[in-house]
Amino acid sequence: MLKKYFIKTFGCQMNVYDSSRIADMLKKEGYEETAKQQEADIVIFNTCHIREKAAEKLFSDLGRAHIIEQERAESGKRTIIGVVGCVVQAQDDQIMKRAPFVDFAVGPLMYHKITEILQQINHRKEHENFVLTDFPAISKFDFLPENKSQGACSYLAIQEGCNNFCTYCVVPYTRGAEYSRPVKDVLTEAKRLLATGTLEINVLGQNVNSYHGEDENGKERDLAYLLNRLAELDGLKRLRYTTSYPADMNDDLIACHKNLRVLMPYLHLPVQSGSDRILKAMNRRHNSADYLKIIEKLYKANPDLRMSSDFIVGFPGETDEDFTATLDVVNQVKYIQAFSFKYSRRPGTPAAVMENQVEEKVKKERLEILQNLLFDYQEKFNKSCIGQTMPVLFEQKGRHKGQLIGRTPYMQNLHIETKRDNMNKIVDVVVTEATTNSLSGREV
Ligand code: 5AD
Ligand code: SF4
């Protein structure tokens, strides 16, 4: 019987959540986690297909996994190698062609079947690969075992998939159409997480603010309703939601930033580009004025709120003028954190076959200019925190003895040296130092 498993996760928070649910399933069946790949009888890669680089990483990892598999075989140990997640949905045939030693490949909507597949593989002597890439009619969430907190901060998936079809994006193809979990199921999972040590819940969805789950009476409810219900739960200290689509930020959701004490004053709201022409070519349902208007409303609802975003530079047809419009948005919103990427052609998406592709050199230059500006604002904000007292949730041990790493309400990493047992607690800290990427402080 194969006992130990190792999971490596690429990509977004949804993948981190999925990996922890896969781990729950395996643990329930008696498997045990290991952080050492060499020790693992089952090796699982949970993959991301969003940009070419992310997908290519899988193949180098698979190459290494094959070598380890052969070394283990020499001492009579069998290894099962599995690939799950978005690359499977998009390229299962390529995986099996380039890495035929892979035992199973399972798409993001089918991972509740993994333990069944493992049982079948265990009973077979001959190598055979299992591929499961259906978009099932029944939600996988109904088949997953109960989960417990992994620490003081937990992710909770409430929505999956996307109907927006931004022209650059693979998500609608890899995660399928939008699906929202019923209100009752979300509350049950939240209560269980809170009962097992969670203080902060981050509700997740590819398009989280288009949530439209059914309530206990069969009525469709939006994210604002769900956040209000979650905010009432005993023991919840912090609430966040990721990732939102600008056109789906309705007034009730904006009002949550005024009315819900537990909702953290930090919001990730990707704009992608500041140019209306490019936004249109991206098939985004907002222009830059709509986006800035939403932010104005959000700042009015909670003046302490700060923003983060995703950006793509070098989308097909992007001119210097379009790029300058993106810089203008950055200068207006003054993001305190952001993710920015060079446009990556993804097979099967409309933008991949657009004729006016931007040269790699230009993409690189623009990315550097944008990132320098974003880092400036990030550093300015971090430095402005020096001298302030902030509640910090400590969730990780640092490298040195007595060092703890936690998160501020603004998702900044903050380090302290302490003799107290502050792990998994929210503690007031005075910020003493700040760099672009992190803060240091001491307990009050
Ligand atoms: N190329 C570059 N960046 C992309 N993203 C999504 N698709 C692509 C692509 N083809 C970025 C977007 C999105 C984030 C998760 O990844 O900015 O918000
Ligand atoms: Fe991609 Fe657009 Fe869906 Fe975000 S909203 S995942 S960018 S298609």
PDB file of C-alpha atoms in Angstrom, residues 76-353:
ATOM      1  CA  GLY A  76      12.076  -1.546  -5.132  1.00  0.00           C
ATOM      2  CA  LYS A  77       9.814   1.405  -4.387  1.00  0.00           C
ATOM      3  CA  ARG A  78       6.934   2.293  -6.616  1.00  0.00           C
ATOM      4  CA  THR A  79       5.995   5.946  -7.283  1.00  0.00           C
ATOM      5  CA  ILE A  80       2.731   7.244  -8.658  1.00  0.00           C
ATOM      6  CA  ILE A  81       2.959  10.567 -10.470  1.00  0.00           C
ATOM      7  CA  GLY A  82      -0.175  12.647 -10.961  1.00  0.00           C
ATOM      8  CA  VAL A  83      -0.922  15.996 -12.542  1.00  0.00           C
ATOM      9  CA  VAL A  84      -4.007  17.987 -11.607  1.00  0.00           C
ATOM     10  CA  GLY A  85      -5.265  21.511 -12.313  1.00  0.00           C
ATOM     11  CA  CYS A  86      -5.521  23.814 -15.286  1.00  0.00           C
ATOM     12  CA  VAL A  87      -2.717  22.487 -17.498  1.00  0.00           C
ATOM     13  CA  VAL A  88      -4.501  19.122 -17.557  1.00  0.00           C
ATOM     14  CA  GLN A  89      -7.721  20.707 -18.741  1.00  0.00           C
ATOM     15  CA  ALA A  90      -5.933  22.546 -21.539  1.00  0.00           C
ATOM     16  CA  GLN A  91      -3.188  20.106 -22.557  1.00  0.00           C
ATOM     17  CA  ASP A  92      -3.838  16.598 -21.262  1.00  0.00           C
ATOM     18  CA  ASP A  93      -2.725  15.087 -24.573  1.00  0.00           C
ATOM     19  CA  GLN A  94       0.556  17.017 -24.477  1.00  0.00           C
ATOM     20  CA  ILE A  95       1.218  15.880 -20.926  1.00  0.00           C
ATOM     21  CA  MET A  96       0.766  12.247 -21.887  1.00  0.00           C
ATOM     22  CA  LYS A  97       2.903  12.718 -25.001  1.00  0.00           C
ATOM     23  CA  ARG A  98       5.767  14.568 -23.344  1.00  0.00           C
ATOM     24  CA  ALA A  99       5.578  12.676 -20.038  1.00  0.00           C
ATOM     25  CA  PRO A 100       4.024   9.231 -20.707  1.00  0.00           C
ATOM     26  CA  PHE A 101       5.210   8.008 -17.288  1.00  0.00           C
ATOM     27  CA  VAL A 102       2.492  10.165 -15.660  1.00  0.00           C
ATOM     28  CA  ASP A 103      -0.032   7.846 -14.003  1.00  0.00           C
ATOM     29  CA  PHE A 104      -2.991  10.171 -13.809  1.00  0.00           C
ATOM     30  CA  ALA A 105      -4.069  13.576 -15.069  1.00  0.00           C
ATOM     31  CA  VAL A 106      -7.185  15.119 -13.563  1.00  0.00           C
ATOM     32  CA  GLY A 107      -8.786  18.472 -14.440  1.00  0.00           C
ATOM     33  CA  PRO A 108      -9.718  21.057 -11.799  1.00  0.00           C
ATOM     34  CA  LEU A 109     -13.364  20.015 -11.651  1.00  0.00           C
ATOM     35  CA  MET A 110     -12.717  16.306 -11.170  1.00  0.00           C
ATOM     36  CA  TYR A 111     -10.199  16.061  -8.350  1.00  0.00           C
ATOM     37  CA  HIS A 112     -12.737  14.504  -5.977  1.00  0.00           C
ATOM     38  CA  LYS A 113     -12.046  11.301  -7.980  1.00  0.00           C
ATOM     39  CA  ILE A 114      -8.359  11.093  -7.065  1.00  0.00           C
ATOM     40  CA  THR A 115      -8.670   8.560  -4.248  1.00  0.00           C
ATOM     41  CA  GLU A 116     -10.733   6.250  -6.469  1.00  0.00           C
ATOM     42  CA  ILE A 117      -8.104   6.489  -9.202  1.00  0.00           C
ATOM     43  CA  LEU A 118      -5.337   5.731  -6.709  1.00  0.00           C
ATOM     44  CA  GLN A 119      -7.148   2.584  -5.610  1.00  0.00           C
ATOM     45  CA  GLN A 120      -7.409   1.412  -9.201  1.00  0.00           C
ATOM     46  CA  ILE A 121      -3.739   2.145  -9.863  1.00  0.00           C
ATOM     47  CA  ASN A 122      -2.772   0.303  -6.683  1.00  0.00           C
ATOM     48  CA  HIS A 123      -4.496  -2.817  -7.973  1.00  0.00           C
ATOM     49  CA  ARG A 124      -2.752  -2.775 -11.333  1.00  0.00           C
ATOM     50  CA  LYS A 125       0.649  -4.150 -12.165  1.00  0.00           C
ATOM     51  CA  GLU A 126       0.947  -2.592 -15.634  1.00  0.00           C
ATOM     52  CA  HIS A 127       1.404   1.156 -16.151  1.00  0.00           C
ATOM     53  CA  GLU A 128      -1.697   2.762 -17.521  1.00  0.00           C
ATOM     54  CA  ASN A 129      -2.634   6.395 -17.453  1.00  0.00           C
ATOM     55  CA  PHE A 130      -5.937   7.781 -16.274  1.00  0.00           C
ATOM     56  CA  VAL A 131      -7.182  11.044 -17.733  1.00  0.00           C
ATOM     57  CA  LEU A 132     -10.271  12.805 -16.372  1.00  0.00           C
ATOM     58  CA  THR A 133     -11.154  16.181 -17.810  1.00  0.00           C
ATOM     59  CA  ASP A 134     -14.967  16.307 -17.679  1.00  0.00           C
ATOM     60  CA  PHE A 135     -16.926  19.378 -16.713  1.00  0.00           C
ATOM     61  CA  PRO A 136     -19.369  17.467 -14.482  1.00  0.00           C
ATOM     62  CA  ALA A 137     -22.976  18.523 -13.943  1.00  0.00           C
ATOM     63  CA  ILE A 138     -22.671  17.814 -10.239  1.00  0.00           C
ATOM     64  CA  SER A 139     -20.393  19.939  -8.095  1.00  0.00           C
ATOM     65  CA  LYS A 140     -17.188  18.327  -6.836  1.00  0.00           C
ATOM     66  CA  PHE A 141     -17.732  20.235  -3.570  1.00  0.00           C
ATOM     67  CA  ASP A 142     -20.514  17.767  -2.693  1.00  0.00           C
ATOM     68  CA  PHE A 143     -18.016  14.906  -2.725  1.00  0.00           C
ATOM     69  CA  LEU A 144     -15.124  16.392  -0.780  1.00  0.00           C
ATOM     70  CA  PRO A 145     -14.637  15.397   2.842  1.00  0.00           C
ATOM     71  CA  GLU A 146     -15.049  17.911   5.681  1.00  0.00           C
ATOM     72  CA  ASN A 147     -12.083  20.215   5.980  1.00  0.00           C
ATOM     73  CA  LYS A 148     -10.372  21.745   8.989  1.00  0.00           C
ATOM     74  CA  SER A 149      -8.283  24.909   9.300  1.00  0.00           C
ATOM     75  CA  GLN A 150      -4.730  24.665   8.076  1.00  0.00           C
ATOM     76  CA  GLY A 151      -3.863  27.655  10.293  1.00  0.00           C
ATOM     77  CA  ALA A 152      -5.301  30.967  11.429  1.00  0.00           C
ATOM     78  CA  CYS A 153      -5.923  32.114   7.830  1.00  0.00           C
ATOM     79  CA  SER A 154      -8.092  29.933   5.627  1.00  0.00           C
ATOM     80  CA  TYR A 155      -9.250  30.097   2.054  1.00  0.00           C
ATOM     81  CA  LEU A 156     -12.822  29.125   1.280  1.00  0.00           C
ATOM     82  CA  ALA A 157     -13.859  28.633  -2.361  1.00  0.00           C
ATOM     83  CA  ILE A 158     -17.387  29.944  -2.936  1.00  0.00           C
ATOM     84  CA  GLN A 159     -17.383  30.302  -6.696  1.00  0.00           C
ATOM     85  CA  GLU A 160     -15.489  28.749  -9.548  1.00  0.00           C
ATOM     86  CA  GLY A 161     -15.195  29.314 -13.282  1.00  0.00           C
ATOM     87  CA  CYS A 162     -15.786  32.347 -15.392  1.00  0.00           C
ATOM     88  CA  ASN A 163     -18.253  33.538 -18.026  1.00  0.00           C
ATOM     89  CA  ASN A 164     -16.405  36.720 -18.928  1.00  0.00           C
ATOM     90  CA  PHE A 165     -14.125  35.458 -21.679  1.00  0.00           C
ATOM     91  CA  CYS A 166     -11.464  38.135 -21.515  1.00  0.00           C
ATOM     92  CA  THR A 167      -9.712  37.582 -24.828  1.00  0.00           C
ATOM     93  CA  TYR A 168      -6.294  36.806 -23.260  1.00  0.00           C
ATOM     94  CA  CYS A 169      -7.493  34.411 -20.602  1.00  0.00           C
ATOM     95  CA  VAL A 170      -7.637  30.613 -20.378  1.00  0.00           C
ATOM     96  CA  VAL A 171      -9.775  30.470 -17.241  1.00  0.00           C
ATOM     97  CA  PRO A 172     -13.188  30.058 -18.917  1.00  0.00           C
ATOM     98  CA  TYR A 173     -11.707  27.078 -20.803  1.00  0.00           C
ATOM     99  CA  THR A 174      -9.844  25.461 -17.911  1.00  0.00           C
ATOM    100  CA  ARG A 175     -12.298  26.062 -15.071  1.00  0.00           C
ATOM    101  CA  GLY A 176     -15.487  26.112 -17.119  1.00  0.00           C
ATOM    102  CA  ALA A 177     -18.646  28.154 -16.644  1.00  0.00           C
ATOM    103  CA  GLU A 178     -19.373  30.015 -13.436  1.00  0.00           C
ATOM    104  CA  TYR A 179     -20.670  27.963 -10.550  1.00  0.00           C
ATOM    105  CA  SER A 180     -21.605  29.339  -7.119  1.00  0.00           C
ATOM    106  CA  ARG A 181     -21.849  27.134  -4.036  1.00  0.00           C
ATOM    107  CA  PRO A 182     -25.089  27.367  -2.021  1.00  0.00           C
ATOM    108  CA  VAL A 183     -25.068  29.829   0.914  1.00  0.00           C
ATOM    109  CA  LYS A 184     -25.699  27.033   3.421  1.00  0.00           C
ATOM    110  CA  ASP A 185     -22.655  25.021   2.278  1.00  0.00           C
ATOM    111  CA  VAL A 186     -20.413  28.077   2.485  1.00  0.00           C
ATOM    112  CA  LEU A 187     -21.631  28.888   6.013  1.00  0.00           C
ATOM    113  CA  THR A 188     -21.184  25.284   7.138  1.00  0.00           C
ATOM    114  CA  GLU A 189     -17.613  25.219   5.858  1.00  0.00           C
ATOM    115  CA  ALA A 190     -16.891  28.629   7.423  1.00  0.00           C
ATOM    116  CA  LYS A 191     -18.226  27.504  10.813  1.00  0.00           C
ATOM    117  CA  ARG A 192     -16.068  24.390  10.695  1.00  0.00           C
ATOM    118  CA  LEU A 193     -12.982  26.448   9.875  1.00  0.00           C
ATOM    119  CA  LEU A 194     -13.753  28.867  12.728  1.00  0.00           C
ATOM    120  CA  ALA A 195     -14.270  25.984  15.162  1.00  0.00           C
ATOM    121  CA  THR A 196     -10.848  24.582  14.260  1.00  0.00           C
ATOM    122  CA  GLY A 197      -8.715  27.694  14.730  1.00  0.00           C
ATOM    123  CA  THR A 198      -9.374  29.999  11.781  1.00  0.00           C
ATOM    124  CA  LEU A 199      -9.525  33.723  12.557  1.00  0.00           C
ATOM    125  CA  GLU A 200      -9.352  35.040   8.993  1.00  0.00           C
ATOM    126  CA  ILE A 201     -11.373  33.764   6.039  1.00  0.00           C
ATOM    127  CA  ASN A 202     -10.566  34.715   2.474  1.00  0.00           C
ATOM    128  CA  VAL A 203     -13.484  33.722   0.250  1.00  0.00           C
ATOM    129  CA  LEU A 204     -12.290  32.774  -3.188  1.00  0.00           C
ATOM    130  CA  GLY A 205     -13.567  32.686  -6.702  1.00  0.00           C
ATOM    131  CA  GLN A 206     -12.150  33.357 -10.153  1.00  0.00           C
ATOM    132  CA  ASN A 207     -14.844  35.968 -10.356  1.00  0.00           C
ATOM    133  CA  VAL A 208     -15.857  36.084  -6.728  1.00  0.00           C
ATOM    134  CA  ASN A 209     -18.115  39.123  -6.867  1.00  0.00           C
ATOM    135  CA  SER A 210     -20.353  37.595  -9.494  1.00  0.00           C
ATOM    136  CA  TYR A 211     -21.303  35.041  -6.795  1.00  0.00           C
ATOM    137  CA  HIS A 212     -24.962  34.058  -7.114  1.00  0.00           C
ATOM    138  CA  GLY A 213     -25.516  31.104  -4.803  1.00  0.00           C
ATOM    139  CA  GLU A 214     -28.900  29.892  -3.588  1.00  0.00           C
ATOM    140  CA  ASP A 215     -29.924  30.578  -0.010  1.00  0.00           C
ATOM    141  CA  GLU A 216     -31.838  28.204   2.303  1.00  0.00           C
ATOM    142  CA  ASN A 217     -35.130  29.159   0.559  1.00  0.00           C
ATOM    143  CA  GLY A 218     -33.843  28.696  -2.959  1.00  0.00           C
ATOM    144  CA  LYS A 219     -33.447  32.428  -3.530  1.00  0.00           C
ATOM    145  CA  GLU A 220     -30.400  33.600  -5.468  1.00  0.00           C
ATOM    146  CA  ARG A 221     -28.092  35.761  -3.358  1.00  0.00           C
ATOM    147  CA  ASP A 222     -25.122  37.942  -4.174  1.00  0.00           C
ATOM    148  CA  LEU A 223     -21.717  38.332  -2.572  1.00  0.00           C
ATOM    149  CA  ALA A 224     -22.809  41.276  -0.387  1.00  0.00           C
ATOM    150  CA  TYR A 225     -25.480  39.052   1.182  1.00  0.00           C
ATOM    151  CA  LEU A 226     -23.001  36.246   1.741  1.00  0.00           C
ATOM    152  CA  LEU A 227     -20.417  38.558   3.326  1.00  0.00           C
ATOM    153  CA  ASN A 228     -23.072  39.894   5.707  1.00  0.00           C
ATOM    154  CA  ARG A 229     -23.970  36.331   6.749  1.00  0.00           C
ATOM    155  CA  LEU A 230     -20.302  35.389   7.202  1.00  0.00           C
ATOM    156  CA  ALA A 231     -19.614  38.545   9.227  1.00  0.00           C
ATOM    157  CA  GLU A 232     -22.206  37.406  11.792  1.00  0.00           C
ATOM    158  CA  LEU A 233     -20.370  34.170  12.592  1.00  0.00           C
ATOM    159  CA  ASP A 234     -18.856  33.810  16.060  1.00  0.00           C
ATOM    160  CA  GLY A 235     -15.091  33.861  16.126  1.00  0.00           C
ATOM    161  CA  LEU A 236     -14.528  35.492  12.731  1.00  0.00           C
ATOM    162  CA  LYS A 237     -12.015  38.310  13.136  1.00  0.00           C
ATOM    163  CA  ARG A 238     -11.084  39.047   9.547  1.00  0.00           C
ATOM    164  CA  LEU A 239     -12.805  38.631   6.208  1.00  0.00           C
ATOM    165  CA  ARG A 240     -11.484  39.130   2.652  1.00  0.00           C
ATOM    166  CA  TYR A 241     -12.666  38.234  -0.849  1.00  0.00           C
ATOM    167  CA  THR A 242     -10.614  37.585  -4.014  1.00  0.00           C
ATOM    168  CA  THR A 243     -10.641  38.102  -7.046  1.00  0.00           C
ATOM    169  CA  SER A 244     -13.218  40.633  -8.164  1.00  0.00           C
ATOM    170  CA  TYR A 245     -14.277  41.760 -11.603  1.00  0.00           C
ATOM    171  CA  PRO A 246     -14.800  45.560 -11.754  1.00  0.00           C
ATOM    172  CA  ALA A 247     -18.139  45.506 -13.594  1.00  0.00           C
ATOM    173  CA  ASP A 248     -19.611  43.233 -10.896  1.00  0.00           C
ATOM    174  CA  MET A 249     -18.847  45.596  -7.983  1.00  0.00           C
ATOM    175  CA  ASN A 250     -22.446  46.484  -7.061  1.00  0.00           C
ATOM    176  CA  ASP A 251     -23.460  49.155  -4.525  1.00  0.00           C
ATOM    177  CA  ASP A 252     -24.401  46.597  -1.849  1.00  0.00           C
ATOM    178  CA  LEU A 253     -20.927  45.098  -2.057  1.00  0.00           C
ATOM    179  CA  ILE A 254     -19.330  48.539  -1.871  1.00  0.00           C
ATOM    180  CA  ALA A 255     -21.492  49.253   1.212  1.00  0.00           C
ATOM    181  CA  CYS A 256     -19.998  46.176   2.928  1.00  0.00           C
ATOM    182  CA  HIS A 257     -16.728  48.123   3.069  1.00  0.00           C
ATOM    183  CA  LYS A 258     -18.526  50.699   5.193  1.00  0.00           C
ATOM    184  CA  ASN A 259     -20.714  48.423   7.287  1.00  0.00           C
ATOM    185  CA  LEU A 260     -18.747  45.265   8.027  1.00  0.00           C
ATOM    186  CA  ARG A 261     -16.155  45.726  10.747  1.00  0.00           C
ATOM    187  CA  VAL A 262     -14.471  42.398   9.949  1.00  0.00           C
ATOM    188  CA  LEU A 263     -13.976  43.176   6.268  1.00  0.00           C
ATOM    189  CA  MET A 264     -10.314  44.137   5.833  1.00  0.00           C
ATOM    190  CA  PRO A 265      -9.511  47.525   4.239  1.00  0.00           C
ATOM    191  CA  TYR A 266      -7.690  46.020   1.274  1.00  0.00           C
ATOM    192  CA  LEU A 267      -9.148  45.025  -2.071  1.00  0.00           C
ATOM    193  CA  HIS A 268      -7.689  43.313  -5.128  1.00  0.00           C
ATOM    194  CA  LEU A 269      -9.545  44.711  -8.135  1.00  0.00           C
ATOM    195  CA  PRO A 270      -7.685  44.006 -11.383  1.00  0.00           C
ATOM    196  CA  VAL A 271      -7.921  46.711 -14.038  1.00  0.00           C
ATOM    197  CA  GLN A 272      -5.489  45.001 -16.504  1.00  0.00           C
ATOM    198  CA  SER A 273      -5.017  48.158 -18.617  1.00  0.00           C
ATOM    199  CA  GLY A 274      -5.794  51.868 -18.381  1.00  0.00           C
ATOM    200  CA  SER A 275      -6.499  52.227 -22.109  1.00  0.00           C
ATOM    201  CA  ASP A 276     -10.150  52.047 -23.155  1.00  0.00           C
ATOM    202  CA  ARG A 277      -9.188  50.792 -26.590  1.00  0.00           C
ATOM    203  CA  ILE A 278      -7.205  47.910 -25.097  1.00  0.00           C
ATOM    204  CA  LEU A 279      -9.864  47.155 -22.485  1.00  0.00           C
ATOM    205  CA  LYS A 280     -12.333  46.792 -25.321  1.00  0.00           C
ATOM    206  CA  ALA A 281     -10.002  44.479 -27.245  1.00  0.00           C
ATOM    207  CA  MET A 282      -9.604  42.492 -24.023  1.00  0.00           C
ATOM    208  CA  ASN A 283     -13.414  42.198 -23.865  1.00  0.00           C
ATOM    209  CA  ARG A 284     -13.485  43.687 -20.382  1.00  0.00           C
ATOM    210  CA  ARG A 285     -16.888  45.131 -19.426  1.00  0.00           C
ATOM    211  CA  HIS A 286     -15.413  48.340 -17.993  1.00  0.00           C
ATOM    212  CA  ASN A 287     -13.497  51.344 -19.242  1.00  0.00           C
ATOM    213  CA  SER A 288     -11.012  53.316 -17.179  1.00  0.00           C
ATOM    214  CA  ALA A 289     -13.598  55.936 -16.114  1.00  0.00           C
ATOM    215  CA  ASP A 290     -15.986  53.205 -14.838  1.00  0.00           C
ATOM    216  CA  TYR A 291     -13.143  51.647 -12.925  1.00  0.00           C
ATOM    217  CA  LEU A 292     -12.021  54.911 -11.322  1.00  0.00           C
ATOM    218  CA  LYS A 293     -15.640  55.707 -10.396  1.00  0.00           C
ATOM    219  CA  ILE A 294     -15.932  52.378  -8.550  1.00  0.00           C
ATOM    220  CA  ILE A 295     -12.743  53.138  -6.662  1.00  0.00           C
ATOM    221  CA  GLU A 296     -14.025  56.581  -5.739  1.00  0.00           C
ATOM    222  CA  LYS A 297     -17.168  54.963  -4.298  1.00  0.00           C
ATOM    223  CA  LEU A 298     -15.072  52.416  -2.414  1.00  0.00           C
ATOM    224  CA  TYR A 299     -12.834  55.117  -0.924  1.00  0.00           C
ATOM    225  CA  LYS A 300     -15.962  56.993   0.122  1.00  0.00           C
ATOM    226  CA  ALA A 301     -17.371  53.877   1.792  1.00  0.00           C
ATOM    227  CA  ASN A 302     -14.132  53.347   3.677  1.00  0.00           C
ATOM    228  CA  PRO A 303     -11.463  56.064   3.511  1.00  0.00           C
ATOM    229  CA  ASP A 304      -8.898  53.614   4.968  1.00  0.00           C
ATOM    230  CA  LEU A 305      -9.336  51.188   2.070  1.00  0.00           C
ATOM    231  CA  ARG A 306      -6.297  50.572  -0.150  1.00  0.00           C
ATOM    232  CA  MET A 307      -6.180  48.840  -3.518  1.00  0.00           C
ATOM    233  CA  SER A 308      -4.217  46.251  -5.423  1.00  0.00           C
ATOM    234  CA  SER A 309      -4.512  45.158  -9.049  1.00  0.00           C
ATOM    235  CA  ASP A 310      -3.272  42.972 -11.896  1.00  0.00           C
ATOM    236  CA  PHE A 311      -1.848  44.475 -15.086  1.00  0.00           C
ATOM    237  CA  ILE A 312      -0.995  43.080 -18.487  1.00  0.00           C
ATOM    238  CA  VAL A 313       1.475  44.983 -20.668  1.00  0.00           C
ATOM    239  CA  GLY A 314       2.001  44.406 -24.365  1.00  0.00           C
ATOM    240  CA  PHE A 315      -1.488  43.120 -25.147  1.00  0.00           C
ATOM    241  CA  PRO A 316      -1.850  42.929 -28.977  1.00  0.00           C
ATOM    242  CA  GLY A 317      -2.089  46.429 -30.456  1.00  0.00           C
ATOM    243  CA  GLU A 318      -0.926  48.243 -27.309  1.00  0.00           C
ATOM    244  CA  THR A 319       0.753  51.532 -28.313  1.00  0.00           C
ATOM    245  CA  ASP A 320       2.904  53.858 -26.205  1.00  0.00           C
ATOM    246  CA  GLU A 321      -0.178  55.992 -25.711  1.00  0.00           C
ATOM    247  CA  ASP A 322      -2.203  53.013 -24.427  1.00  0.00           C
ATOM    248  CA  PHE A 323       0.601  52.125 -22.073  1.00  0.00           C
ATOM    249  CA  THR A 324       0.753  55.711 -20.764  1.00  0.00           C
ATOM    250  CA  ALA A 325      -2.964  55.455 -19.974  1.00  0.00           C
ATOM    251  CA  THR A 326      -2.144  52.470 -17.754  1.00  0.00           C
ATOM    252  CA  LEU A 327       0.504  54.501 -15.935  1.00  0.00           C
ATOM    253  CA  ASP A 328      -2.115  57.267 -15.477  1.00  0.00           C
ATOM    254  CA  VAL A 329      -4.469  54.871 -13.688  1.00  0.00           C
ATOM    255  CA  VAL A 330      -1.632  53.754 -11.421  1.00  0.00           C
ATOM    256  CA  ASN A 331      -0.879  57.379 -10.575  1.00  0.00           C
ATOM    257  CA  GLN A 332      -4.506  58.012  -9.715  1.00  0.00           C
ATOM    258  CA  VAL A 333      -5.220  54.900  -7.648  1.00  0.00           C
ATOM    259  CA  LYS A 334      -1.772  54.634  -5.997  1.00  0.00           C
ATOM    260  CA  TYR A 335      -1.961  50.877  -5.518  1.00  0.00           C
ATOM    261  CA  ILE A 336      -0.214  49.555  -2.430  1.00  0.00           C
ATOM    262  CA  GLN A 337       0.495  46.218  -4.096  1.00  0.00           C
ATOM    263  CA  ALA A 338       0.150  44.820  -7.608  1.00  0.00           C
ATOM    264  CA  PHE A 339       0.930  41.977  -9.957  1.00  0.00           C
ATOM    265  CA  SER A 340       2.048  42.839 -13.478  1.00  0.00           C
ATOM    266  CA  PHE A 341       2.742  40.562 -16.397  1.00  0.00           C
ATOM    267  CA  LYS A 342       3.889  40.623 -19.983  1.00  0.00           C
ATOM    268  CA  TYR A 343       1.073  39.470 -22.240  1.00  0.00           C
ATOM    269  CA  SER A 344       1.496  35.740 -22.934  1.00  0.00           C
ATOM    270  CA  ARG A 345      -0.152  34.127 -25.975  1.00  0.00           C
ATOM    271  CA  ARG A 346      -2.359  31.285 -24.822  1.00  0.00           C
ATOM    272  CA  PRO A 347      -3.419  28.760 -27.460  1.00  0.00           C
ATOM    273  CA  GLY A 348      -7.168  28.712 -27.998  1.00  0.00           C
ATOM    274  CA  THR A 349      -7.817  32.249 -26.742  1.00  0.00           C
ATOM    275  CA  PRO A 350      -8.935  34.993 -29.181  1.00  0.00           C
ATOM    276  CA  ALA A 351      -5.987  37.323 -28.447  1.00  0.00           C
ATOM    277  CA  ALA A 352      -3.455  34.627 -29.338  1.00  0.00           C
ATOM    278  CA  VAL A 353      -4.393  34.944 -33.010  1.00  0.00           C
TER     279      VAL A 353
END
